[in-house]
Amino acid sequence: MKYGILIAFLFSYVSSYSQKNIYESSKFDDLSQSHEMLAIMPFLTHLDLEDGVTKEELKQREEMEGYAVQNALETYFSKRKKKKKFSVDFQNIKNTNAILAQNNITYENIDVYTIKELSDILNVDGIISGNLDLNILLSKGIPDDFSFLDYFLGDANYGRIGIKISDGITGKLLWKYEKEINKKSGRNTDDLIDRMMKLATRKFPYDREKRKDRKRGKKSNG
């Protein structure tokens, strides 16, 4: 019985802690009211691997991880979009990456472009982007060695991920979610994104039910 209470407490703690890593702009409603389409960028990745690899190999692996997160986010949003959970659509990442390539925008130089420039080029209302810092190849899976205590205490830190949404017209940051990556984060990239976004669901700004609640709140306050 005591262990059950402890586990319930730890799950509650992990969930509440994750919510504290979420930022939302006070101007979100005003800046996003006309948003219909968002584009998901490949994530900018920094790898700190112990195995000796050349700089070229490291760059290739970082790019691979960055595109893996882009793909995982599209998969997550697509599943929930089918259930009509969101008030916006998401540009197909194949189209996104093709348009970027047509404009000579590559993984290596994408960070020199502003949010407004990227939004104009992609013809979208906002940009989903982010950063990934890792000491493992997450796309190939988190190491199998498992410790029950590590799972709850969050030991075996593998890095950190940050997801942000920016307004296409002003370039302003609208929403950001940061999370440490460890054994309880998920088995691989898809699992990580699915779990962390589920934790952030109540705070995700384009959640259809959340936006309805906000509108009702504004009317009642008005």
Coordinates of C-alpha atoms in Angstrom, one line a residue:
M1 CA 0.0 0.0 0.0
K2 CA 2.8 2.4 0.9
Y3 CA 4.5 1.7 -2.4
G4 CA 1.3 2.4 -4.3
I5 CA 1.0 5.8 -2.5
L6 CA 4.7 6.6 -3.3
I7 CA 4.3 5.7 -7.0
A8 CA 1.1 7.8 -7.2
F9 CA 2.9 10.8 -5.6
L10 CA 5.9 10.4 -7.9
F11 CA 3.7 10.3 -11.1
S12 CA 1.9 13.4 -9.8
Y13 CA 5.2 15.2 -9.1
V14 CA 6.6 14.4 -12.6
S15 CA 3.4 15.6 -14.2
S16 CA 3.2 18.9 -12.2
Y17 CA 6.9 19.5 -12.8
S18 CA 6.5 19.2 -16.5
Q19 CA 3.8 21.9 -16.6
K20 CA 6.3 24.4 -15.0
N21 CA 8.5 24.1 -18.1
I22 CA 5.8 25.6 -20.3
Y23 CA 5.7 29.2 -21.3
E24 CA 2.8 30.9 -23.1
S25 CA 2.8 34.6 -24.2
S26 CA 0.2 36.8 -22.7
K27 CA -0.5 38.0 -26.3
F28 CA -1.1 34.5 -27.7
D29 CA -4.8 34.9 -28.3
D30 CA -4.4 38.3 -30.1
L31 CA -1.5 37.1 -32.3
S32 CA -2.8 33.7 -33.1
Q33 CA -6.5 34.4 -33.7
S34 CA -6.1 34.2 -37.5
H35 CA -3.7 31.2 -37.5
E36 CA -4.8 28.4 -39.8
M37 CA -1.6 26.7 -40.9
L38 CA 1.7 26.0 -39.1
A39 CA 5.0 24.5 -40.4
I40 CA 7.2 22.1 -38.4
M41 CA 10.9 22.7 -38.8
P42 CA 13.7 20.1 -38.4
F43 CA 15.1 20.6 -34.9
L44 CA 18.5 22.1 -34.4
T45 CA 20.5 19.4 -32.7
H46 CA 23.7 19.3 -30.7
L47 CA 25.2 15.9 -30.0
D48 CA 27.8 15.2 -27.4
L49 CA 28.7 11.5 -28.0
E50 CA 31.4 9.5 -26.3
D51 CA 32.3 7.4 -29.3
G52 CA 34.9 8.9 -31.5
V53 CA 33.3 10.1 -34.8
T54 CA 34.5 12.6 -37.3
K55 CA 33.1 16.1 -37.5
E56 CA 31.3 15.2 -40.8
E57 CA 29.8 12.1 -39.2
L58 CA 28.7 14.1 -36.2
K59 CA 27.0 16.7 -38.4
Q60 CA 25.2 13.9 -40.3
R61 CA 23.9 12.4 -37.1
E62 CA 22.8 15.7 -35.7
E63 CA 20.8 16.3 -38.9
M64 CA 19.3 12.8 -38.7
E65 CA 18.1 13.5 -35.1
G66 CA 16.7 16.9 -36.1
Y67 CA 14.6 15.4 -38.9
A68 CA 13.5 12.5 -36.7
V69 CA 11.9 15.0 -34.2
Q70 CA 10.3 16.9 -37.1
N71 CA 8.8 13.6 -38.3
A72 CA 7.7 12.5 -34.8
L73 CA 5.9 15.8 -34.2
E74 CA 4.1 15.5 -37.5
T75 CA 3.0 12.0 -36.6
Y76 CA 1.7 13.2 -33.2
F77 CA -0.2 16.2 -34.6
S78 CA -1.7 14.1 -37.5
K79 CA -3.1 11.5 -35.1
R80 CA -4.7 14.1 -32.9
K81 CA -5.9 16.2 -35.8
K82 CA -7.9 13.3 -37.1
K83 CA -9.7 13.4 -33.8
K84 CA -10.4 17.1 -34.4
K85 CA -8.3 18.1 -31.3
F86 CA -6.6 21.1 -32.9
S87 CA -7.9 24.4 -34.2
V88 CA -5.1 24.7 -36.8
D89 CA -3.6 22.5 -39.6
F90 CA 0.0 21.5 -40.0
Q91 CA 1.9 21.7 -43.3
N92 CA 3.0 18.3 -44.6
I93 CA 6.7 18.1 -43.7
K94 CA 7.6 16.7 -47.2
N95 CA 6.2 19.9 -48.6
T96 CA 7.9 22.0 -46.0
N97 CA 11.3 20.5 -46.7
A98 CA 10.8 20.6 -50.5
I99 CA 10.0 24.4 -50.4
L100 CA 13.0 25.0 -48.1
A101 CA 15.2 23.1 -50.5
Q102 CA 13.8 25.1 -53.5
N103 CA 14.8 28.3 -51.7
N104 CA 18.3 26.9 -50.9
I105 CA 17.6 26.6 -47.2
T106 CA 19.3 23.7 -45.7
Y107 CA 19.7 22.1 -42.3
E108 CA 23.0 23.9 -42.0
N109 CA 21.8 27.4 -42.8
I110 CA 18.2 27.4 -41.6
D111 CA 19.1 29.1 -38.4
V112 CA 20.2 32.3 -40.2
Y113 CA 16.6 32.9 -41.4
T114 CA 14.1 34.7 -39.3
I115 CA 10.7 33.3 -38.3
K116 CA 9.0 35.9 -40.6
E117 CA 11.2 35.0 -43.5
L118 CA 10.5 31.3 -43.1
S119 CA 6.8 31.9 -42.7
D120 CA 6.7 34.0 -45.8
I121 CA 8.6 31.4 -47.8
L122 CA 6.5 28.5 -46.6
N123 CA 3.2 30.6 -46.8
V124 CA 2.2 29.6 -43.2
D125 CA 0.9 31.5 -40.2
G126 CA 3.4 30.2 -37.7
I127 CA 6.5 28.1 -37.2
I128 CA 7.1 25.2 -34.8
S129 CA 10.8 24.8 -34.2
G130 CA 13.1 23.7 -31.4
N131 CA 16.4 22.6 -30.1
L132 CA 17.7 19.1 -29.1
D133 CA 20.8 18.5 -26.9
L134 CA 21.7 14.8 -26.7
N135 CA 24.5 12.5 -25.5
I136 CA 22.8 9.5 -27.2
L137 CA 21.2 8.8 -30.6
L138 CA 17.6 9.1 -29.6
S139 CA 16.3 8.0 -33.0
K140 CA 18.0 4.6 -32.4
G141 CA 16.5 4.2 -28.9
I142 CA 17.3 4.9 -25.3
P143 CA 19.7 2.3 -23.7
D144 CA 18.0 -0.9 -22.5
D145 CA 19.6 -1.0 -19.0
F146 CA 16.7 -0.3 -16.7
S147 CA 16.6 0.8 -13.0
F148 CA 13.2 1.2 -11.3
L149 CA 14.7 3.9 -9.0
D150 CA 16.3 5.8 -12.0
Y151 CA 12.9 5.8 -13.7
F152 CA 11.3 7.9 -11.0
L153 CA 14.2 9.9 -9.8
G154 CA 15.1 10.9 -13.4
D155 CA 18.7 9.7 -13.3
A156 CA 20.5 8.8 -16.5
N157 CA 20.1 12.2 -18.1
Y158 CA 20.3 11.9 -21.9
G159 CA 19.8 15.6 -22.7
R160 CA 17.1 18.2 -23.2
I161 CA 14.5 19.2 -25.8
G162 CA 12.8 22.5 -26.3
I163 CA 9.7 23.0 -28.6
K164 CA 8.5 26.5 -29.5
I165 CA 5.8 28.1 -31.6
S166 CA 6.3 31.5 -33.1
D167 CA 4.0 33.9 -34.9
G168 CA 4.7 34.2 -38.6
I169 CA 3.9 37.9 -38.9
T170 CA 5.6 39.4 -35.9
G171 CA 8.2 36.6 -35.3
K172 CA 7.3 36.7 -31.6
L173 CA 7.5 33.6 -29.4
L174 CA 4.0 32.4 -28.5
W175 CA 4.6 29.1 -26.7
K176 CA 7.5 27.1 -25.5
Y177 CA 7.9 23.7 -23.8
E178 CA 11.2 22.3 -22.4
K179 CA 11.8 18.9 -21.1
E180 CA 14.7 16.9 -19.8
I181 CA 15.3 13.6 -21.6
N182 CA 15.9 10.5 -19.4
K183 CA 14.8 6.9 -19.0
K184 CA 11.2 7.8 -18.3
S185 CA 10.9 10.1 -21.3
G186 CA 10.3 7.3 -23.8
R187 CA 12.1 4.5 -25.8
N188 CA 12.9 6.6 -28.9
T189 CA 12.1 9.8 -30.7
D190 CA 8.4 9.0 -31.5
D191 CA 7.8 7.7 -28.0
L192 CA 9.4 10.8 -26.5
I193 CA 7.4 13.3 -28.5
D194 CA 4.1 11.3 -27.9
R195 CA 4.7 11.3 -24.1
M196 CA 5.9 14.8 -23.7
M197 CA 3.1 16.3 -25.8
K198 CA 0.5 14.3 -23.9
L199 CA 1.9 15.9 -20.7
A200 CA 1.6 19.3 -22.3
T201 CA -1.9 18.7 -23.8
R202 CA -3.7 20.8 -21.2
K203 CA -1.3 23.7 -22.0
F204 CA -1.1 23.3 -25.7
P205 CA -2.4 26.6 -27.0
Y206 CA -4.1 25.3 -30.2
D207 CA -6.1 22.6 -28.4
R208 CA -9.7 23.1 -29.6
E209 CA -11.3 22.6 -26.2
K210 CA -8.9 24.9 -24.5
R211 CA -9.6 27.7 -26.9
K212 CA -13.3 27.3 -26.4
D213 CA -12.8 27.6 -22.6
R214 CA -10.8 30.8 -23.1
K215 CA -13.4 32.3 -25.3
R216 CA -16.1 31.5 -22.8
G217 CA -14.0 32.9 -20.0
K218 CA -13.5 36.2 -21.9
K219 CA -17.3 36.5 -22.5
S220 CA -18.1 35.9 -18.9
N221 CA -15.5 38.5 -17.8
G222 CA -16.8 40.9 -20.4

